[in-house]
Coordinates of C-alpha atoms and ligand atoms in Angstrom, one line a residue:
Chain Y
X1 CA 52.5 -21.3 -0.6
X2 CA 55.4 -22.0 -3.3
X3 CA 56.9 -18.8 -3.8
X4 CA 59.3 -20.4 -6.3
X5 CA 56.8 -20.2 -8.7
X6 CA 57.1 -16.6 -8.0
X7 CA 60.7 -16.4 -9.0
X8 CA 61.0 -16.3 -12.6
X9 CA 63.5 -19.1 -14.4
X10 CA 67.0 -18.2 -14.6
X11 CA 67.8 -16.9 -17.9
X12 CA 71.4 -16.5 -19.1
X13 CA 72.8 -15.0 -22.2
X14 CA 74.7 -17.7 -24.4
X15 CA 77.2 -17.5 -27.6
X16 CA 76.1 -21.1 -29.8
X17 CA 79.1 -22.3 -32.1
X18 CA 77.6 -24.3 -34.6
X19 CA 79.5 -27.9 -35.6
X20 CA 78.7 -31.2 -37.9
X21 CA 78.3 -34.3 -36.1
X22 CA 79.3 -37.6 -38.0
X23 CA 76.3 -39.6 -36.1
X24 CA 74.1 -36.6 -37.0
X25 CA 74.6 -36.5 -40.7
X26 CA 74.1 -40.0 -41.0
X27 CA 70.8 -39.7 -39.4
X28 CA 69.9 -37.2 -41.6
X29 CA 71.1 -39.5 -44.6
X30 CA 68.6 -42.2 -43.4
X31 CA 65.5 -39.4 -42.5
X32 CA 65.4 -36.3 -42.1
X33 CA 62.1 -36.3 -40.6
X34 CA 62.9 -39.2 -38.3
X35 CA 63.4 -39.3 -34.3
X36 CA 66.9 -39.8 -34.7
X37 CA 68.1 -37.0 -36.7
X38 CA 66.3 -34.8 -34.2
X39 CA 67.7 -36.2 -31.1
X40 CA 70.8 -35.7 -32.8
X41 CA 70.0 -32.0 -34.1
X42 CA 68.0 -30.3 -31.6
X43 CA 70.4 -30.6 -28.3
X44 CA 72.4 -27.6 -26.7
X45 CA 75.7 -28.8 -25.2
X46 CA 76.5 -25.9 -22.3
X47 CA 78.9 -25.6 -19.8
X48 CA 77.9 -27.5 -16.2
X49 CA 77.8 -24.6 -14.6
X50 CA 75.8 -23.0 -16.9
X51 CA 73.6 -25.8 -16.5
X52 CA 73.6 -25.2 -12.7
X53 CA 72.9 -21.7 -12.5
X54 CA 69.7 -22.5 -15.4
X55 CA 68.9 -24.9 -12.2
X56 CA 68.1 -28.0 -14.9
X57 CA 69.9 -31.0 -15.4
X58 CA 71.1 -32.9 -18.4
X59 CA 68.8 -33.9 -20.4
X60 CA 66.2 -31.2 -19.6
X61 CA 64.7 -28.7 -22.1
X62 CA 65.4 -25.2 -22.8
X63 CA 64.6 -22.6 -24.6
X64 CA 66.6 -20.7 -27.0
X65 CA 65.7 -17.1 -28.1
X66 CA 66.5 -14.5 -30.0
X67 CA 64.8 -11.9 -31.8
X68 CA 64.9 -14.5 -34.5
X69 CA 63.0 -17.1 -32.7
X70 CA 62.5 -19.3 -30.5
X71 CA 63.1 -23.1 -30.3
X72 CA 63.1 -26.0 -27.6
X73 CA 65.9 -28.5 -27.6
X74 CA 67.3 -30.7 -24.9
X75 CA 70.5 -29.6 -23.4
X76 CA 73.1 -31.6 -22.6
X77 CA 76.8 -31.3 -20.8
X78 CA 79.3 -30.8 -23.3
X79 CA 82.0 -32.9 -21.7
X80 CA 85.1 -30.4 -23.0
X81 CA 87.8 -30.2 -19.9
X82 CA 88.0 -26.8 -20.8
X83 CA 85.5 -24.1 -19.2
X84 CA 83.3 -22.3 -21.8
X85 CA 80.6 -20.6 -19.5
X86 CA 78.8 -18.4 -21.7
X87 CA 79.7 -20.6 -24.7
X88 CA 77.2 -23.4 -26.3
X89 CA 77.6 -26.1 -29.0
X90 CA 74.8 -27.5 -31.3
X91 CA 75.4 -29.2 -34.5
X92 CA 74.1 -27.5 -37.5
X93 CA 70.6 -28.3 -39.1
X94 CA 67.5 -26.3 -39.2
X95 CA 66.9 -26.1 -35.7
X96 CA 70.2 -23.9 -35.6
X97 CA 69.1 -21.7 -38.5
X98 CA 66.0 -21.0 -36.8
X99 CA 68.0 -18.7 -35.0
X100 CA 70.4 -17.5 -37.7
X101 CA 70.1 -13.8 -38.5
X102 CA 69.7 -12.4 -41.9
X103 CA 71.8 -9.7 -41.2
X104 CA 74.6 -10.3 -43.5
X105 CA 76.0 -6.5 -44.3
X106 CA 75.0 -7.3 -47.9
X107 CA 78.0 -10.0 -48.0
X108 CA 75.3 -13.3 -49.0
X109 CA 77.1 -14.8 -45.8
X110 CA 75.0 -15.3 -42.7
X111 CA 76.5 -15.8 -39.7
X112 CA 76.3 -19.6 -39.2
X113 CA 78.4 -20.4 -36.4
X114 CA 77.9 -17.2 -34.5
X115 CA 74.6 -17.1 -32.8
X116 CA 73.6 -15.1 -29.9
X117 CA 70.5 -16.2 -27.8
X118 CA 68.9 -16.4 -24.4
X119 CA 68.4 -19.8 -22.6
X120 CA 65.8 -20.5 -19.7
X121 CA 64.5 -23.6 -18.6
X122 CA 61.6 -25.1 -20.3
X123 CA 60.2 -27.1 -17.9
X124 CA 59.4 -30.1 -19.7
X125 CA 58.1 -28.3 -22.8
X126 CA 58.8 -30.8 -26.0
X127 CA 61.6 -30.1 -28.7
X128 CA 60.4 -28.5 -31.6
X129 CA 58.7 -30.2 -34.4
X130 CA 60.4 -29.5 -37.6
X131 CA 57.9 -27.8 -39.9
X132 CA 57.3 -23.8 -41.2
Chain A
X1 CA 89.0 -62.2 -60.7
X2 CA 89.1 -58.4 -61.3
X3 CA 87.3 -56.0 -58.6
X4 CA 84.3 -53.8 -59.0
X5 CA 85.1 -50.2 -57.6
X6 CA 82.7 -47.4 -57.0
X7 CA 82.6 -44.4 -56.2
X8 CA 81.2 -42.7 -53.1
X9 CA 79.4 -39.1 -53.6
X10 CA 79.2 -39.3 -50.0
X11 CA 81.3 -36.1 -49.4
X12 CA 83.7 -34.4 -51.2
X13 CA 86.6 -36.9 -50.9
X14 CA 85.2 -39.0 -53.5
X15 CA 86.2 -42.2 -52.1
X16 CA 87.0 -44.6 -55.3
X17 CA 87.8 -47.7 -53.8
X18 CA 83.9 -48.8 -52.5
X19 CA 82.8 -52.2 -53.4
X20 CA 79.1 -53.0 -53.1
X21 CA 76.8 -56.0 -53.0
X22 CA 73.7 -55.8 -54.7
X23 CA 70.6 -57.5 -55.4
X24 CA 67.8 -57.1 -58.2
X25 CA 69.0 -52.8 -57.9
X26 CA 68.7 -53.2 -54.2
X27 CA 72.7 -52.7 -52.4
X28 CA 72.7 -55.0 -49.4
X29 CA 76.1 -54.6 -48.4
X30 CA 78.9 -51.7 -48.7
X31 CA 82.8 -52.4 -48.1
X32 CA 85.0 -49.6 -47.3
X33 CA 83.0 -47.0 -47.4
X34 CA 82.6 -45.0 -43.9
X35 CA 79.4 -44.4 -42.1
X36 CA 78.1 -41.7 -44.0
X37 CA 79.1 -43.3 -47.2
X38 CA 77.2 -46.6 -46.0
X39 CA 74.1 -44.7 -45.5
X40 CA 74.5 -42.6 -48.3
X41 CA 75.1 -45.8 -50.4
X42 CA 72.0 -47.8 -48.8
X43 CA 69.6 -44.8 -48.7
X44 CA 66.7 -46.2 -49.3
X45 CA 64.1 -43.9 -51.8
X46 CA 60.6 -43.1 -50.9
X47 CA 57.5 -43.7 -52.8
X48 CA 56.8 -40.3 -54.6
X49 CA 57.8 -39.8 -58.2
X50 CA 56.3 -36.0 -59.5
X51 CA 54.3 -34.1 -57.6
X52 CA 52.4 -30.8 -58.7
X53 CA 50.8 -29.1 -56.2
X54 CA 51.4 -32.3 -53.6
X55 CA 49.4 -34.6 -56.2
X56 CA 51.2 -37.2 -57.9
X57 CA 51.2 -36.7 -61.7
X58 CA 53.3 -38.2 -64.5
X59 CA 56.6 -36.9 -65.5
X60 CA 55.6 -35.0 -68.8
X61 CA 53.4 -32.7 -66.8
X62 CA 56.1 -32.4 -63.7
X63 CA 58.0 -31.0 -66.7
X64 CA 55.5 -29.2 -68.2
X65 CA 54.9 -27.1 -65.0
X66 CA 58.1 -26.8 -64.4
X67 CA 58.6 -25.3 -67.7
X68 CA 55.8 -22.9 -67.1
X69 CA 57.2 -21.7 -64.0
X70 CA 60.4 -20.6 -65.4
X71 CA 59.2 -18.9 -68.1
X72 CA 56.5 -17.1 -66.7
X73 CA 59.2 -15.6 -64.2
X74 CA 61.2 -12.6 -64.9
X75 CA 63.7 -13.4 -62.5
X76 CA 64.1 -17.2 -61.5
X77 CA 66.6 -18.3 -58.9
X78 CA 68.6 -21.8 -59.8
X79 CA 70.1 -23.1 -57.1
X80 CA 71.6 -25.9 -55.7
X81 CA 73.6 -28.5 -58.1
X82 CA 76.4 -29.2 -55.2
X83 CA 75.3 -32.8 -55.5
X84 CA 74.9 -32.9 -59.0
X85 CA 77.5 -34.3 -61.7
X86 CA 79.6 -31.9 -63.9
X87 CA 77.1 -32.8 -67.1
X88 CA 74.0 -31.9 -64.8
X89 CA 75.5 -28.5 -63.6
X90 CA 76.4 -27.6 -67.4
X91 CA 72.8 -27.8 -68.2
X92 CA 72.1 -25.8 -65.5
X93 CA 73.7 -23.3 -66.6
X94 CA 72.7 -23.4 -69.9
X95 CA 69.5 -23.1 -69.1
X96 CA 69.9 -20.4 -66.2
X97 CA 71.7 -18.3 -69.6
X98 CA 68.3 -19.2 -71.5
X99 CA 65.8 -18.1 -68.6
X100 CA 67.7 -15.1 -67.6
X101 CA 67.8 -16.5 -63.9
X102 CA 70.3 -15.7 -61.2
X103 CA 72.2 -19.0 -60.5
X104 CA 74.3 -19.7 -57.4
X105 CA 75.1 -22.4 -55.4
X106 CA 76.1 -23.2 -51.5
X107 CA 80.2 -22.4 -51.9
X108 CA 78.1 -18.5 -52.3
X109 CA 78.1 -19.3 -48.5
X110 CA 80.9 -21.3 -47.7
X111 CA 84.0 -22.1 -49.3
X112 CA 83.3 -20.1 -52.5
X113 CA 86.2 -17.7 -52.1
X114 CA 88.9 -20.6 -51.2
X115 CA 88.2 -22.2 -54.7
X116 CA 87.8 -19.0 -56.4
X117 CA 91.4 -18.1 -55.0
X118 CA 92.8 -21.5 -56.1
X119 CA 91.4 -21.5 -59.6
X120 CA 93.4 -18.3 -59.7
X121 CA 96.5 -19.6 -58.8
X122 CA 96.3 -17.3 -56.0
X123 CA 97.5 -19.7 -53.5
X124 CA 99.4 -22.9 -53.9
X125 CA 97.6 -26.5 -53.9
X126 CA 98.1 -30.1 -53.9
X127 CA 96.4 -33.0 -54.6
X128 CA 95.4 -35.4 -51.9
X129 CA 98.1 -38.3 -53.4
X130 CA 100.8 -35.9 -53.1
X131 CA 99.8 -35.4 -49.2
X132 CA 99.2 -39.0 -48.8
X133 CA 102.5 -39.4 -50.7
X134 CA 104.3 -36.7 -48.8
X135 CA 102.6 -34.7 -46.6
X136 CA 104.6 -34.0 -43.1
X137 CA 103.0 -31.2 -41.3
X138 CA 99.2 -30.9 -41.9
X139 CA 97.2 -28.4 -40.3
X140 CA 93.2 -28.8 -39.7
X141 CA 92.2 -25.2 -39.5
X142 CA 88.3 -24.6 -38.6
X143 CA 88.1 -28.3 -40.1
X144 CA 87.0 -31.8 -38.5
X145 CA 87.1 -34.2 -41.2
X146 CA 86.5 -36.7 -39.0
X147 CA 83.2 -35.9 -38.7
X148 CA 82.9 -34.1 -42.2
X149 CA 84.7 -36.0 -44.2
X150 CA 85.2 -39.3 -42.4
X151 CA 87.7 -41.6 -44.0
X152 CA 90.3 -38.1 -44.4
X153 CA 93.0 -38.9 -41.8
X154 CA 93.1 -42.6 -43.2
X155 CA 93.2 -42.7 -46.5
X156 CA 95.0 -39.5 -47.2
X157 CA 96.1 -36.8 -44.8
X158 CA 97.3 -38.4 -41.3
X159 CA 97.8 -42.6 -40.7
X160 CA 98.2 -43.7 -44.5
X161 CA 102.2 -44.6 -45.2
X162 CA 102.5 -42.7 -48.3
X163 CA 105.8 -43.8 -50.9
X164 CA 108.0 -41.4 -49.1
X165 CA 105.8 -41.6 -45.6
X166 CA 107.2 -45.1 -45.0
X167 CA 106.9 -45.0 -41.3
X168 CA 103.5 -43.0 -41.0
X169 CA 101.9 -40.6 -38.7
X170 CA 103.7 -42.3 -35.8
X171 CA 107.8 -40.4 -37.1
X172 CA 107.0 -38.5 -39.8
X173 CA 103.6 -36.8 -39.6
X174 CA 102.5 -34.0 -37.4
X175 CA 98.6 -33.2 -37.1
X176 CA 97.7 -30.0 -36.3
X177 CA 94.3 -28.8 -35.2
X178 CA 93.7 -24.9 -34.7
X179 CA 90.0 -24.8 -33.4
X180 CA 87.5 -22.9 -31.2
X181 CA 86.4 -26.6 -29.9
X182 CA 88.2 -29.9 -29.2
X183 CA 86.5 -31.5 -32.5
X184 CA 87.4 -35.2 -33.1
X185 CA 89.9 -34.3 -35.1
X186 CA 91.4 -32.1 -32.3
X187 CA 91.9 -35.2 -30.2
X188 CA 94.2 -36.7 -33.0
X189 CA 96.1 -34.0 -32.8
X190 CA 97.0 -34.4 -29.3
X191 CA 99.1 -32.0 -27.9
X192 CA 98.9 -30.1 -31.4
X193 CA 95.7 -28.6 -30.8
X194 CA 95.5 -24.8 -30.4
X195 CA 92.1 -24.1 -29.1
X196 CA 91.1 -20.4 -30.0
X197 CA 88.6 -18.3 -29.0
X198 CA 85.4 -17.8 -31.2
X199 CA 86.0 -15.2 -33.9
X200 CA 90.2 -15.7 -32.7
X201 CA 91.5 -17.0 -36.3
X202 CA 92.3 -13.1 -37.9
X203 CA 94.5 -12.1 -35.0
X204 CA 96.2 -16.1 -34.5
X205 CA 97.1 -15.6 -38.2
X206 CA 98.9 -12.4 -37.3
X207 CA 100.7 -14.1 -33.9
X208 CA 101.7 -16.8 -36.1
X209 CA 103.4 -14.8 -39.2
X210 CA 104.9 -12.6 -36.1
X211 CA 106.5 -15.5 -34.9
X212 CA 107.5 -17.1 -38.4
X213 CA 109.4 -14.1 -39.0
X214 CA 111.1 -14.0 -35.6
X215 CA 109.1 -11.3 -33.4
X216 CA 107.0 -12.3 -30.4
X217 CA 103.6 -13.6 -31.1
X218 CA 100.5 -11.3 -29.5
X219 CA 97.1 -11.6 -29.0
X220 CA 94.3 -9.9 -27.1
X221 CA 93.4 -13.4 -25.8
X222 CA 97.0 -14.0 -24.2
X223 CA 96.9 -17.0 -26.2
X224 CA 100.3 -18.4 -24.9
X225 CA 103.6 -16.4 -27.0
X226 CA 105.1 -19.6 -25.7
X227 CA 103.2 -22.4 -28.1
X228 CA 102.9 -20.0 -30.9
X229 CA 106.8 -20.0 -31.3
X230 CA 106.7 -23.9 -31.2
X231 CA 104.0 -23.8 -33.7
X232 CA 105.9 -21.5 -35.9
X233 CA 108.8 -23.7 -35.8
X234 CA 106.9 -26.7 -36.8
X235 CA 105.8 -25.2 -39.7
X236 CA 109.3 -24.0 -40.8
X237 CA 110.8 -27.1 -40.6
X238 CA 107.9 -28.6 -43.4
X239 CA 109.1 -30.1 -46.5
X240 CA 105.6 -30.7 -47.6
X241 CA 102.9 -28.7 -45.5
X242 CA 99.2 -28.3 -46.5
X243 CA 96.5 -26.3 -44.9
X244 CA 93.3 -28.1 -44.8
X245 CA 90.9 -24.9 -44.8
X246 CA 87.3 -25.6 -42.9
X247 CA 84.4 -23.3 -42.4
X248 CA 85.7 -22.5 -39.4
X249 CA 88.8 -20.5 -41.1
X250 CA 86.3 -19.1 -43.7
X251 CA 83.7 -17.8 -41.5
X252 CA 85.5 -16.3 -39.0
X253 CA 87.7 -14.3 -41.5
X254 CA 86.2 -10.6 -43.4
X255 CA 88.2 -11.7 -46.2
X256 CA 91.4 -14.3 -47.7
X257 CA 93.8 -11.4 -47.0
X258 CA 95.1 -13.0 -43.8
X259 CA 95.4 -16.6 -45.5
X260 CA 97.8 -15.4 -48.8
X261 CA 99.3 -13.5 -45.8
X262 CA 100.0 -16.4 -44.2
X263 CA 100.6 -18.8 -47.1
X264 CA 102.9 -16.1 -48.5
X265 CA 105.5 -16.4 -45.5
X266 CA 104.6 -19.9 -44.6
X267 CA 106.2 -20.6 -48.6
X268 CA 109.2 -18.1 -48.0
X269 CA 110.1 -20.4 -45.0
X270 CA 108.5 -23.6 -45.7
X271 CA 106.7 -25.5 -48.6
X272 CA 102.6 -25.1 -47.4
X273 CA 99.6 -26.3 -50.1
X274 CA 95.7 -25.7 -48.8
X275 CA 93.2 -27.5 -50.0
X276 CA 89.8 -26.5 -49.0
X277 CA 87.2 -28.9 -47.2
X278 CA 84.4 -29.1 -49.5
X279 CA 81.5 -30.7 -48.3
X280 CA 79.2 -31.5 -50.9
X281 CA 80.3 -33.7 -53.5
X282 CA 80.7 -31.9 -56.5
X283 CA 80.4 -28.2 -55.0
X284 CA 83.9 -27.8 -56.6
X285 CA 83.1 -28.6 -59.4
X286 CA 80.2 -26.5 -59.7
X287 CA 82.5 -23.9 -59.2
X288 CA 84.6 -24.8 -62.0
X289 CA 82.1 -25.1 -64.7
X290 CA 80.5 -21.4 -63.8
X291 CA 84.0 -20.2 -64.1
X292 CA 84.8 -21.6 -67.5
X293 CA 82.0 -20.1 -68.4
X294 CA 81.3 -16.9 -67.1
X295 CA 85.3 -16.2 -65.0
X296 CA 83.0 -16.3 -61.8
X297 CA 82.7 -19.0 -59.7
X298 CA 78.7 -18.0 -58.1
X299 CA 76.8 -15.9 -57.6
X300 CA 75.7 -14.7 -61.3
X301 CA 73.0 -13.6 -63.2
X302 CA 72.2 -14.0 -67.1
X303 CA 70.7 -11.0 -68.8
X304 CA 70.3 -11.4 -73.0
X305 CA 73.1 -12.9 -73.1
X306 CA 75.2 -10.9 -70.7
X307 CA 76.4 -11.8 -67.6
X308 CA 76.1 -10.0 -63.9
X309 CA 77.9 -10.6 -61.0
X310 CA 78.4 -9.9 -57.1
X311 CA 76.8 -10.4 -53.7
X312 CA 73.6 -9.1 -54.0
X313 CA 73.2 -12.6 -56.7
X314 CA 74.0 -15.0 -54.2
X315 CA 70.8 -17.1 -53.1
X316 CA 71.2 -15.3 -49.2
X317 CA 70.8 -11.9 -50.7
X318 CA 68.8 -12.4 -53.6
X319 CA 65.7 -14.4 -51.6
X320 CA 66.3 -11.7 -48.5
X321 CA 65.6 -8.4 -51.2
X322 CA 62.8 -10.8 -52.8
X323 CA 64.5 -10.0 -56.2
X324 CA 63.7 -13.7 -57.2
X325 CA 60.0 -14.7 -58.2
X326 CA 60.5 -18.2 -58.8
X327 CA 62.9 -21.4 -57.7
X328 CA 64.5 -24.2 -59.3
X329 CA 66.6 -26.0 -56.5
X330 CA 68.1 -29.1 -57.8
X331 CA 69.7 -31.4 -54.9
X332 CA 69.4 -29.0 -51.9
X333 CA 67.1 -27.8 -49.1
X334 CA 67.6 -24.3 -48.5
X335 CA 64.4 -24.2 -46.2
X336 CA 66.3 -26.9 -43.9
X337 CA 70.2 -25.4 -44.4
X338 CA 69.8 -21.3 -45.1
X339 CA 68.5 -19.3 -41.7
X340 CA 64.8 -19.2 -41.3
X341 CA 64.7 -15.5 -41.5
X342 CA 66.0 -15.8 -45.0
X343 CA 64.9 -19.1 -46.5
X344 CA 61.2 -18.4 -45.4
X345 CA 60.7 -16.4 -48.4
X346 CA 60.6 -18.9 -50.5
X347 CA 57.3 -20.1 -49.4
X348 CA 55.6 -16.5 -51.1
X349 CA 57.1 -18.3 -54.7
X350 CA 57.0 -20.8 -56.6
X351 CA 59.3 -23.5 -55.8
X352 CA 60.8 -26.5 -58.2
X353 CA 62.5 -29.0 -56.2
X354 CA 64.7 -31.8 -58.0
X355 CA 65.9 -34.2 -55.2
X356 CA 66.6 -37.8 -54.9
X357 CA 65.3 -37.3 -51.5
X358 CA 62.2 -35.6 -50.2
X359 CA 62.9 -32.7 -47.7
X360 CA 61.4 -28.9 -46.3
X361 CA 61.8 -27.6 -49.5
X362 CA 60.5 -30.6 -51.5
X363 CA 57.3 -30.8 -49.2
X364 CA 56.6 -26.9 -49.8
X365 CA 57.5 -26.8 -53.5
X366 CA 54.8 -26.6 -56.6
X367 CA 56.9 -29.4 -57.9
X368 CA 58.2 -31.9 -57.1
X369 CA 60.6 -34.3 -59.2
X370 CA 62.0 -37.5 -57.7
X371 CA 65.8 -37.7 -59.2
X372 CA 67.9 -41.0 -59.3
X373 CA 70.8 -40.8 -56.4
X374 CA 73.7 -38.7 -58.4
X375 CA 76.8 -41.6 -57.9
X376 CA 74.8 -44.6 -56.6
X377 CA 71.4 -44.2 -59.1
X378 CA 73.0 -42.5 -61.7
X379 CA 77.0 -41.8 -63.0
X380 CA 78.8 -38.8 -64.7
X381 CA 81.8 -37.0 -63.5
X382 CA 82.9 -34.6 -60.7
X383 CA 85.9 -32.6 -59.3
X384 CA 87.3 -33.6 -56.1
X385 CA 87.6 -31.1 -52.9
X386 CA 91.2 -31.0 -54.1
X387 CA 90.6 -30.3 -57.9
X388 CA 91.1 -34.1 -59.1
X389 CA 88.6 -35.2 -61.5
X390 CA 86.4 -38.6 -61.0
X391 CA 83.7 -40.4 -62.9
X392 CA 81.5 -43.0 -61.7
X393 CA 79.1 -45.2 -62.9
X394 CA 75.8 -46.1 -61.3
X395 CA 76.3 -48.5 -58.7
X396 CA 72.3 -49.9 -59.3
X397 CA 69.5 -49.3 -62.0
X398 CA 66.6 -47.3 -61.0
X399 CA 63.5 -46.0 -62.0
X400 CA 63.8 -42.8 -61.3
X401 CA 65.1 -40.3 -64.2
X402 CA 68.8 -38.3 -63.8
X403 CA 68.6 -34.5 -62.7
X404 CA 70.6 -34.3 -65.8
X405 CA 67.6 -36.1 -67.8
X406 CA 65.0 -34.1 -66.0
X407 CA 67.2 -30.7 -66.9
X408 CA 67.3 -31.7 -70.3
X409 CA 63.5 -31.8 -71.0
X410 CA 63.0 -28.9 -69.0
X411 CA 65.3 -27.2 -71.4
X412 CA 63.4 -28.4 -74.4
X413 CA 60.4 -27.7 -72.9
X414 CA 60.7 -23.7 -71.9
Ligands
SF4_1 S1 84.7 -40.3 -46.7 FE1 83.1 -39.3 -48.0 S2 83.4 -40.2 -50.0 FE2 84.6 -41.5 -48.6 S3 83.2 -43.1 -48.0 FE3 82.8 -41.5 -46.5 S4 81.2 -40.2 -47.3 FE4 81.9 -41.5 -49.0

């Protein structure tokens, strides 16, 4: 019997810093519906050990959530010589503000580049379409 | 034989040295311009002209409707106009004074408050010549032009030799990235990047006026006293210093307080400038023209004549407390760039989108008007990210009308 299906997915708790990407607005330029500008847009770029301890590899999907949503991208190795365990890049583009709160303390400014959210593997589940 | 030069609305460096080829209105080929300025340049325009209701219809009843909307709202929201030209966004507000609408724009959410500051001489600027020109120390804070603003570093602020640069980036220029990520930009900088921790910039500020006036730099994130100093005295020794200010700075920051701080000491020691990195093309400008007007630079609303003003205005809180019953967005796509939780109530009114391109909001607006590309399709004028003014011409002919045209019947028409 596989007890590992038993076991739920790791889940870990993750700060995403939002960025632009050069390759990313370009695509966006050319079609914002197209393949590319998603490939580009909905990616998570962690930490390899946070990678390890989600027990997925690059190029995987996970799932992001908050209690704003929830969205699948693919995650990636962010490739930063620095450690940021518990820290996660994504450029910005409506996959990102699917997670963005509304809180804004009245100020008209939401929170961007400060998102908090869980990720767990999503075993092969497909990135999110882009549609309301 | 004399050169054609255009202008790229790209970004918000205005790059005015772009030379084209083009074919019966079609541009085949772009010199100089960088990759977003190639694509920008070359975008190619979809089928759809007006649309009511996702059916295609001719332009006098796009307008018509359009029209109708407005009036029959009590409290329309105009937004957008960050890729529009100066004429466009005069309209705009001309009309937003004749509707009684709340009018705002994406610096309500971004770099609104920088510009604001500067077009009250509350902090010291520059032009991007005078860096090219003479810029020695220049600090990316929260900023990576290189991905934001491509052509930056080489045709202004780092590898140009400027008339009193003569030997370049290489002797006389120092790049300086503070950051919470090794951007790009970061790896220019070399050893001058200072990576901070998220939500870091308030209290780095404070290390580094500690150490520009002598005392020992602190942080709660032990960010080493050691580099601080040698930052500090890098900046003293500026004869021309500028501060390119990203979103990083601005959104990581309560308020400016910590930046005149700064920029206060920084020109008791040194000589600093900022400049702020506006993305869209004409955002500043945008600014500008609502200032002349009303002496605010967003985030307004028109009432018989009189004009209101503050946060709860902007776009973020005026769709979140449903205040708004009806949209006009010209050149944006709130539904793609504000947070779901926010722009998803503008799907329970009805929604005017003006857009050379069709997006989220376009597909889920009542109407829909196809606009000629603002810089390639169609010319005018805009202000600069550093306050410079350009004008452009069209690079090709098109069919599709001006948002400035389409503004102008809409005005005759409500
Ligand atoms: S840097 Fe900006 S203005 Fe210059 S070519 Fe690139 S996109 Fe156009």
């Amino acid at each position: 019997m596989d007890f590992g299906s038993f076991l739920s997915a790791p889940e870990i708790n993750i700060k995403i810093v939002t960025y632009r990407d050069i390759f990313q607005d370009k695509a966006m330029i050319e079609n914002r519906f197209g393949e590319e500008y998603r490939d580009r847009s909905a990616i998570l770029k962690l930490d390899p050990a946070d990678l390890k301890q989600l027990s997925i590899k690059a190029g995987d999907t996970v799932i992001l959530k908050n209690s704003l949503g929830k969205i699948v991208v693919k995650a990636e190795e962010s490739g930063y010589e620095t450690p940021h365990r518990g820290i996660a890049y994504m450029p910005n583009s409506p996959w990102s503000n699917m997670l963005v709160s509304d809180e804004t303390g009245g100020t008209g400014v939401p929170r961007f580049k400060d998102i908090s959210a869980t990720v767990t593997s999503a075993k092969g589940e497909k990135v999110t379409e882009l549609r309301f | 034989m004399e050169k054609n030069y255009y202008v790229c609305t790209g970004c918000g460096l205005l790059c005015d040295d772009i030379e084209v080829e083009s074919e019966k209105n079609i541009i085949n080929k772009v010199y100089t311009a960088c990759r977003v300025g190639v694509a920008h340049m070359k975008k190619a325009k979809g089928e759809t002209n007006f649309l009511v209701n996702n059916k295609p219809v001719d332009e006098a009843t796009a307008v018509r409707e359009a029209a109708s909307i407005l009036k029959n709202a009590k409290n329309p929201l105009i937004f957008g106009l960050g890729t529009s030209t100066d004429e466009t966004q005069i309209l705009a507000i001309e009309l937003a004074k004749k509707t009684n609408a709340t009018l705002d724009d994406t610096s309500s959410f971004c770099l609104g408050p920088l510009v604001e500051a500067l077009l009250k001489d509350k902090l010291k600027t520059c032009t991007l010549e005078d860096i090219r020109n003479k810029a020695d120390v220049i600090i990316f804070w929260g900023a990576d032009p290189s991905d934001s603003h491509p052509r930056h570093l080489s045709k202004h602020s780092y590898f140009p030799r400027g008339s009193e640069k003569q030997k370049g980036w290489e002797e006389e220029r120092t790049a300086i990235a503070i950051d919470i990520r090794k951007s790009h930009t970061a790896k220019i900088c070399g050893n001058y990047f200072f990576q901070i921790p998220p939500g870091g910039d308030t209290e780095f500020i404070d290390a580094l006026i500690a150490a520009l006036s002598g005392k020992l730099p602190k942080t709660s994130y032990n960010f080493p006293p050691k580099k601080i100093l040698e930052l500090a005295n890098i900046l003293k020794g500026a004869k021309f210093g500028v501060i390119f200010a990203g979103l990083g700075l601005i959104y990581s920051l309560e308020d400016l307080e910590p930046v005149f701080r700064l920029m206060k000491i920084l020109n008791e020691k040194a000589n600093f400038h900022l400049v702020p990195m506006v993305g869209h093309y004409n955002m500043r400008g945008f600014n500008e023209n609502l200032f002349a007007e009303t002496g605010y630079v967003n985030r307004v609303k028109f009432e018989d004549g009189m004009v209101k003003h503050g946060p709860e205005y902007s776009v973020v809180e005026s769709l979140k407390a449903k205040t708004v019953d009806a949209a006009l967005i010209i050149g944006s796509d709130p539904l793609s760039s504000l947070p779901r939780s926010v722009s998803k109530n503008l799907l329970e009114i009805p929604v005017i989108s003006i857009d050379p391109c069709e997006t989220l909001t376009s597909k889920h607006a009542k109407v829909y008007i196809n606009t000629a590309i603002s810089g390639v399709e169609s010319g005018g004028s805009a202000t600069r990210m550093d306050g410079t003014k350009v004008s452009f011409k069209p690079v090709v002919e098109t069919i599709h009308p001006s948002d400035e045209a389409i503004l102008k019947k809409i005005m005759e028409a409500v």
